[in-house]
Amino acid sequence: MDEIYFLVRYTPFWSIPLLIIGAEFSYISWIRKKKKWFMFAAINAVFALLMSIFYYWIGGPEKSVRFVMDIVRFYTT
């Protein structure tokens, strides 16, 4: 479970590069008319964008981990 908290705490360090890479590859595959690769890259980019928005909306590293811990505690007890 510590790995999940680590990923939530440091979300910008993996989501921002994933967003940039996903957006770039979706644009390249859209130009080349590769629909499957476009959808795969676009879904990855949207996921990274949503995770970044979630991270900043919840309140940064401390509050986002506390939010996830509360969700886990609610569903496991």
Coordinates of N, CA, C and O in Angstrom, one line a residue:
M1 N 0.8 -1.2 0.0 CA 0.0 0.0 0.0 C 0.9 1.3 0.0 O 0.4 2.3 -0.5
D2 N 2.1 1.1 0.5 CA 3.0 2.3 0.5 C 3.3 2.8 -0.9 O 3.5 4.0 -1.1
E3 N 3.3 1.9 -1.8 CA 3.6 2.3 -3.2 C 2.5 3.1 -3.8 O 2.8 4.1 -4.5
I4 N 1.3 2.8 -3.4 CA 0.2 3.6 -3.9 C 0.2 5.0 -3.3 O 0.1 6.1 -4.0
Y5 N 0.5 5.1 -2.0 CA 0.7 6.4 -1.4 C 1.8 7.2 -2.0 O 1.7 8.4 -2.1
F6 N 2.9 6.5 -2.3 CA 4.0 7.2 -2.9 C 3.7 7.8 -4.3 O 4.0 8.9 -4.6
L7 N 2.9 7.0 -5.1 CA 2.5 7.5 -6.4 C 1.5 8.6 -6.3 O 1.6 9.6 -7.1
V8 N 0.7 8.6 -5.3 CA -0.3 9.7 -5.1 C 0.5 11.0 -4.6 O 0.2 12.1 -5.1
R9 N 1.4 10.8 -3.7 CA 2.1 11.9 -3.2 C 3.0 12.6 -4.2 O 3.1 13.9 -4.2
Y10 N 3.6 11.9 -5.1 CA 4.4 12.5 -6.2 C 3.8 12.4 -7.5 O 4.4 12.1 -8.5
T11 N 2.5 12.7 -7.6 CA 1.8 12.6 -8.9 C 2.4 13.5 -10.0 O 2.5 13.0 -11.1
P12 N 2.7 14.7 -9.8 CA 3.2 15.6 -10.9 C 4.5 15.0 -11.5 O 4.8 15.3 -12.7
F13 N 5.3 14.2 -10.8 CA 6.5 13.7 -11.3 C 6.3 12.6 -12.3 O 7.2 12.3 -13.1
W14 N 5.2 12.0 -12.3 CA 4.9 11.0 -13.4 C 3.8 11.4 -14.3 O 3.7 11.0 -15.5
S15 N 2.9 12.2 -13.8 CA 1.7 12.6 -14.7 C 2.0 13.6 -15.7 O 1.5 13.6 -16.8
I16 N 2.9 14.6 -15.4 CA 3.2 15.7 -16.4 C 4.0 15.1 -17.5 O 3.6 15.3 -18.7
P17 N 5.0 14.3 -17.3 CA 5.7 13.7 -18.5 C 4.8 12.7 -19.3 O 4.8 12.7 -20.5
L18 N 3.9 12.0 -18.6 CA 3.0 11.1 -19.3 C 2.0 11.9 -20.1 O 1.7 11.5 -21.2
L19 N 1.6 13.0 -19.6 CA 0.7 13.9 -20.4 C 1.4 14.5 -21.6 O 0.8 14.4 -22.7
I20 N 2.6 14.9 -21.5 CA 3.3 15.4 -22.7 C 3.6 14.4 -23.7 O 3.3 14.6 -24.9
I21 N 4.0 13.2 -23.2 CA 4.3 12.1 -24.2 C 3.0 11.6 -24.8 O 2.9 11.4 -26.0
G22 N 1.9 11.5 -24.0 CA 0.7 11.0 -24.6 C 0.1 12.0 -25.6 O -0.5 11.6 -26.6
A23 N 0.2 13.3 -25.3 CA -0.3 14.3 -26.2 C 0.5 14.3 -27.5 O -0.1 14.4 -28.6
E24 N 1.8 14.2 -27.4 CA 2.6 14.2 -28.6 C 2.4 12.9 -29.5 O 2.2 13.1 -30.7
F25 N 2.3 11.8 -28.9 CA 2.1 10.6 -29.6 C 0.6 10.5 -30.2 O 0.4 9.9 -31.3
S26 N -0.3 11.1 -29.5 CA -1.7 11.1 -30.0 C -1.8 12.0 -31.3 O -2.4 11.7 -32.2
Y27 N -1.1 13.1 -31.2 CA -1.0 14.0 -32.4 C -0.3 13.3 -33.6 O -0.8 13.4 -34.7
I28 N 0.8 12.7 -33.3 CA 1.5 12.0 -34.4 C 0.7 10.9 -35.0 O 0.6 10.7 -36.2
S29 N 0.0 10.1 -34.2 CA -0.8 9.0 -34.7 C -2.1 9.5 -35.3 O -2.6 8.9 -36.2
W30 N -2.6 10.7 -34.9 CA -3.7 11.2 -35.6 C -3.4 11.7 -37.0 O -4.2 11.5 -37.9
I31 N -2.2 12.3 -37.1 CA -1.8 12.7 -38.4 C -1.6 11.5 -39.4 O -1.9 11.6 -40.5
R32 N -1.0 10.4 -38.8 CA -0.8 9.2 -39.6 C -2.0 8.3 -39.8 O -1.9 7.3 -40.4
K33 N -3.1 8.7 -39.2 CA -4.4 8.0 -39.2 C -4.3 6.6 -38.7 O -4.9 5.7 -39.2
K34 N -3.6 6.5 -37.5 CA -3.5 5.2 -36.8 C -4.5 5.3 -35.6 O -4.2 5.9 -34.6
K35 N -5.7 4.8 -35.8 CA -6.8 5.1 -34.8 C -6.5 4.4 -33.5 O -6.8 4.9 -32.4
K36 N -6.0 3.2 -33.5 CA -5.8 2.4 -32.3 C -4.7 3.1 -31.4 O -4.9 3.3 -30.2
W37 N -3.6 3.5 -32.1 CA -2.6 4.2 -31.3 C -3.0 5.6 -30.9 O -2.6 6.0 -29.8
F38 N -3.8 6.2 -31.7 CA -4.3 7.5 -31.3 C -5.2 7.4 -30.0 O -5.0 8.2 -29.1
M39 N -6.1 6.4 -30.0 CA -6.9 6.2 -28.8 C -6.1 5.9 -27.6 O -6.4 6.4 -26.5
F40 N -5.2 5.0 -27.7 CA -4.3 4.6 -26.6 C -3.6 5.8 -26.0 O -3.6 6.0 -24.8
A41 N -2.9 6.6 -26.9 CA -2.2 7.7 -26.4 C -3.1 8.8 -25.9 O -2.7 9.4 -24.9
A42 N -4.2 9.0 -26.5 CA -5.2 10.0 -26.0 C -5.7 9.7 -24.6 O -5.9 10.5 -23.8
I43 N -6.1 8.4 -24.4 CA -6.6 7.9 -23.1 C -5.5 8.1 -22.1 O -5.8 8.5 -20.9
N44 N -4.2 7.8 -22.4 CA -3.2 8.0 -21.4 C -3.0 9.5 -21.1 O -2.8 9.8 -19.9
A45 N -3.1 10.3 -22.1 CA -2.9 11.8 -21.9 C -4.1 12.3 -21.0 O -3.9 13.1 -20.1
V46 N -5.3 11.9 -21.3 CA -6.4 12.3 -20.5 C -6.3 11.8 -19.1 O -6.7 12.6 -18.1
F47 N -5.9 10.6 -18.9 CA -5.8 10.0 -17.5 C -4.7 10.9 -16.8 O -4.9 11.2 -15.6
A48 N -3.6 11.2 -17.4 CA -2.6 12.0 -16.7 C -3.1 13.4 -16.4 O -2.8 13.9 -15.3
L49 N -3.8 14.0 -17.3 CA -4.4 15.3 -17.0 C -5.4 15.2 -15.8 O -5.4 16.1 -15.0
L50 N -6.2 14.2 -15.8 CA -7.2 14.1 -14.7 C -6.5 13.9 -13.4 O -6.9 14.4 -12.3
M51 N -5.4 13.1 -13.4 CA -4.7 12.9 -12.1 C -4.0 14.1 -11.7 O -3.9 14.4 -10.5
S52 N -3.5 14.9 -12.6 CA -2.9 16.2 -12.2 C -3.9 17.2 -11.6 O -3.7 17.8 -10.6
I53 N -5.1 17.2 -12.3 CA -6.1 18.1 -11.8 C -6.6 17.6 -10.4 O -6.8 18.4 -9.5
F54 N -6.8 16.3 -10.2 CA -7.1 15.7 -8.9 C -6.1 16.1 -7.8 O -6.5 16.5 -6.7
Y55 N -4.8 16.0 -8.2 CA -3.8 16.3 -7.2 C -3.8 17.7 -6.7 O -3.7 18.0 -5.5
Y56 N -4.0 18.7 -7.6 CA -4.0 20.1 -7.3 C -5.4 20.5 -6.6 O -5.4 21.4 -5.8
W57 N -6.4 19.8 -7.0 CA -7.7 20.1 -6.5 C -7.8 19.7 -5.0 O -8.4 20.4 -4.2
I58 N -7.3 18.5 -4.7 CA -7.3 18.0 -3.4 C -6.4 18.8 -2.4 O -6.8 19.0 -1.3
G59 N -5.3 19.3 -2.9 CA -4.5 20.1 -2.1 C -3.0 19.8 -2.0 O -2.4 20.2 -1.0
G60 N -2.5 19.1 -2.9 CA -1.0 18.8 -2.8 C -0.7 17.5 -2.2 O -1.5 16.6 -2.1
P61 N 0.6 17.3 -1.9 CA 1.0 16.0 -1.4 C 0.4 15.5 -0.1 O 0.1 14.3 0.0
E62 N 0.3 16.3 0.8 CA -0.2 15.8 2.1 C -1.7 15.5 2.1 O -2.1 14.5 2.6
K63 N -2.4 16.4 1.6 CA -3.9 16.2 1.6 C -4.3 15.2 0.6 O -5.3 14.5 0.9
S64 N -3.6 15.0 -0.5 CA -4.0 13.9 -1.5 C -3.8 12.6 -0.9 O -4.6 11.7 -1.0
V65 N -2.7 12.4 -0.1 CA -2.5 11.1 0.5 C -3.5 10.8 1.6 O -4.0 9.7 1.7
R66 N -3.8 11.8 2.4 CA -4.8 11.7 3.4 C -6.2 11.4 2.8 O -6.9 10.5 3.3
F67 N -6.5 12.0 1.7 CA -7.8 11.7 1.0 C -7.8 10.2 0.5 O -8.8 9.5 0.8
V68 N -6.7 9.7 0.0 CA -6.7 8.3 -0.5 C -6.7 7.4 0.7 O -7.4 6.3 0.7
M69 N -6.0 7.7 1.8 CA -6.1 6.9 3.0 C -7.5 6.8 3.6 O -7.9 5.7 4.0
D70 N -8.2 7.9 3.5 CA -9.6 7.9 4.0 C -10.5 7.0 3.2 O -11.4 6.3 3.7
I71 N -10.3 7.1 1.8 CA -11.1 6.2 0.9 C -10.8 4.8 1.2 O -11.7 3.9 1.3
V72 N -9.5 4.4 1.3 CA -9.1 3.0 1.6 C -9.7 2.6 2.9 O -10.2 1.5 3.0
R73 N -9.6 3.4 3.9 CA -10.1 3.0 5.2 C -11.7 2.8 5.2 O -12.2 2.0 5.8
F74 N -12.4 3.7 4.4 CA -13.8 3.6 4.3 C -14.2 2.3 3.7 O -15.2 1.6 4.1
Y75 N -13.5 1.9 2.6 CA -13.9 0.7 1.9 C -13.4 -0.6 2.5 O -13.9 -1.7 2.1
T76 N -12.4 -0.6 3.3 CA -11.9 -1.8 3.9 C -12.4 -2.1 5.3 O -12.3 -3.2 5.8
T77 N -13.1 -1.2 5.9 CA -13.6 -1.5 7.3 C -15.1 -1.6 7.2 O -15.8 -1.4 6.3

